[in-house]
Amino acid sequence: MKKTTLIGPFKQVIPMSGLSLKGAISDSQLRIFEDAGILVANGKIQEIGNFEDLSKRPNNIEIQELKGNHTCLPGLIDSHTHICFGGSRANDYAMRNAGMSYLEIAKAGGGIWDTVTQTRKATQEELIKRTTKLANRHLKSGVTTIEVKSGYGLSIDEELKMLRAIAATNANVSADLISTCLAAHMLPKDYEGNQTEYLAEISEKLFPILKDENLTNRIDAFIEESAFSAEQIAPYFQKAKALGFDITVHADQFSTSGSKVAIDFQAISADHLEASTQKEVDLLASSNVIATALPGASIGLGCDFTPARKILDAGGALAIASDHNPGSAPMGDLLTQAAILGTFEKLSNAEVLAGITFRAAAALNLKDRGQIAKGFNADFIGFHTDNYQEILYNQGNFKPCMVWKNGELVFDKHKH
Ligand code: NIG
Ligand code: FE
């Protein structure tokens, strides 16, 4: 007989269900279950209801009873990271803060290429070790699904090394890692040919291997003056779409044009958008592309935040992700960054939480997570409070004390 577990009681469960994928959300729209329990079976949520009532059900229920006040949210989803890499870019950070720009540092041999050099030097085992450590750190902060990009290999073999390391890490850790191929991160400095030739080679030779080895179903590209233009990327994305890959784009970070590419290719998400003007905001809002703000990159580079308020007011769908990477976004704390974006962009609690739960699930094209609702994965997190507002109010310095993944308690602070 299948085991059913009742978990609770929670003073509050904020299920993040019944909310619109697009547009502004006020806190009064948030559903709140009080003194609630969650029934879980086979890793899925069966029911949410009054804990007392559920505990009296006659059938074979195991009860996981919590002591004290807890508030429960869906497991957080970080839909954009680069946590598979070698080395460090502490020197870039110091140079930026001494006045050099991100693009100047890249031109001087630092930047993404520096991490490519260090990642190529690392063995697959070393990459697995690093990624495992960062994924586990994320899990303890409540992040149960983490997207992870390649993009520091930039050759067929080195991109494969990264994507295999991500797959092996996924098998090692409690969080789900969703991999993305970002071979179009920049033209590798040692490539004998131009952007068009590089992209053609990657799409012809690497894409079929990704399919054969089931390494990813997502293709990303950095559309920027320092990386690839809209024209150069068009055949690459066409090929990816023809093979059935989902598209996602690093768009409008320093200059606009990437968001239009994302819309034209019906990308699942367009990420960054710090440079987007009202024109791009309106175009994104009238499309099905999820606009993803990466406050960690704004904090890391000391530049403007993505116009999140404008995106929501225009009717767009806003996800919020950490962009955790060794260069532009070294902090990697999703909850802290999302809370800070909320203060600068005047986002409601509901909008911030939506951005790191069900809207982030949509940014990964995942329909089985991001809400505490019947049939969804039993991924949820408990905070030691009786009021959900305390979570963002503490601006990230209040972490969950319990994390459940597929119904299993995978982190319990009380035991550490
Ligand atoms: O999302 N913008 C391009 N790529 C990454 C940065 C990578 C790096 O600096 O190493 C980003 O910010
Ligand atoms: Fe990124």
PDB file of N, CA and C in Angstrom, residues 48 240 361:
ATOM      1  N   ILE A  48      -4.253  19.765   0.765  1.00  0.00           N
ATOM      2  CA  ILE A  48      -3.883  20.708   1.835  1.00  0.00           C
ATOM      3  C   ILE A  48      -5.171  20.985   2.594  1.00  0.00           C
ATOM      4  N   ALA A 240      18.074  24.962 -33.439  1.00  0.00           N
ATOM      5  CA  ALA A 240      17.711  24.463 -32.101  1.00  0.00           C
ATOM      6  C   ALA A 240      16.214  24.186 -32.028  1.00  0.00           C
ATOM      7  N   ALA A 361       9.039  28.621 -12.329  1.00  0.00           N
ATOM      8  CA  ALA A 361       8.767  27.302 -12.936  1.00  0.00           C
ATOM      9  C   ALA A 361       8.395  27.493 -14.403  1.00  0.00           C
TER      10      ALA A 361
END
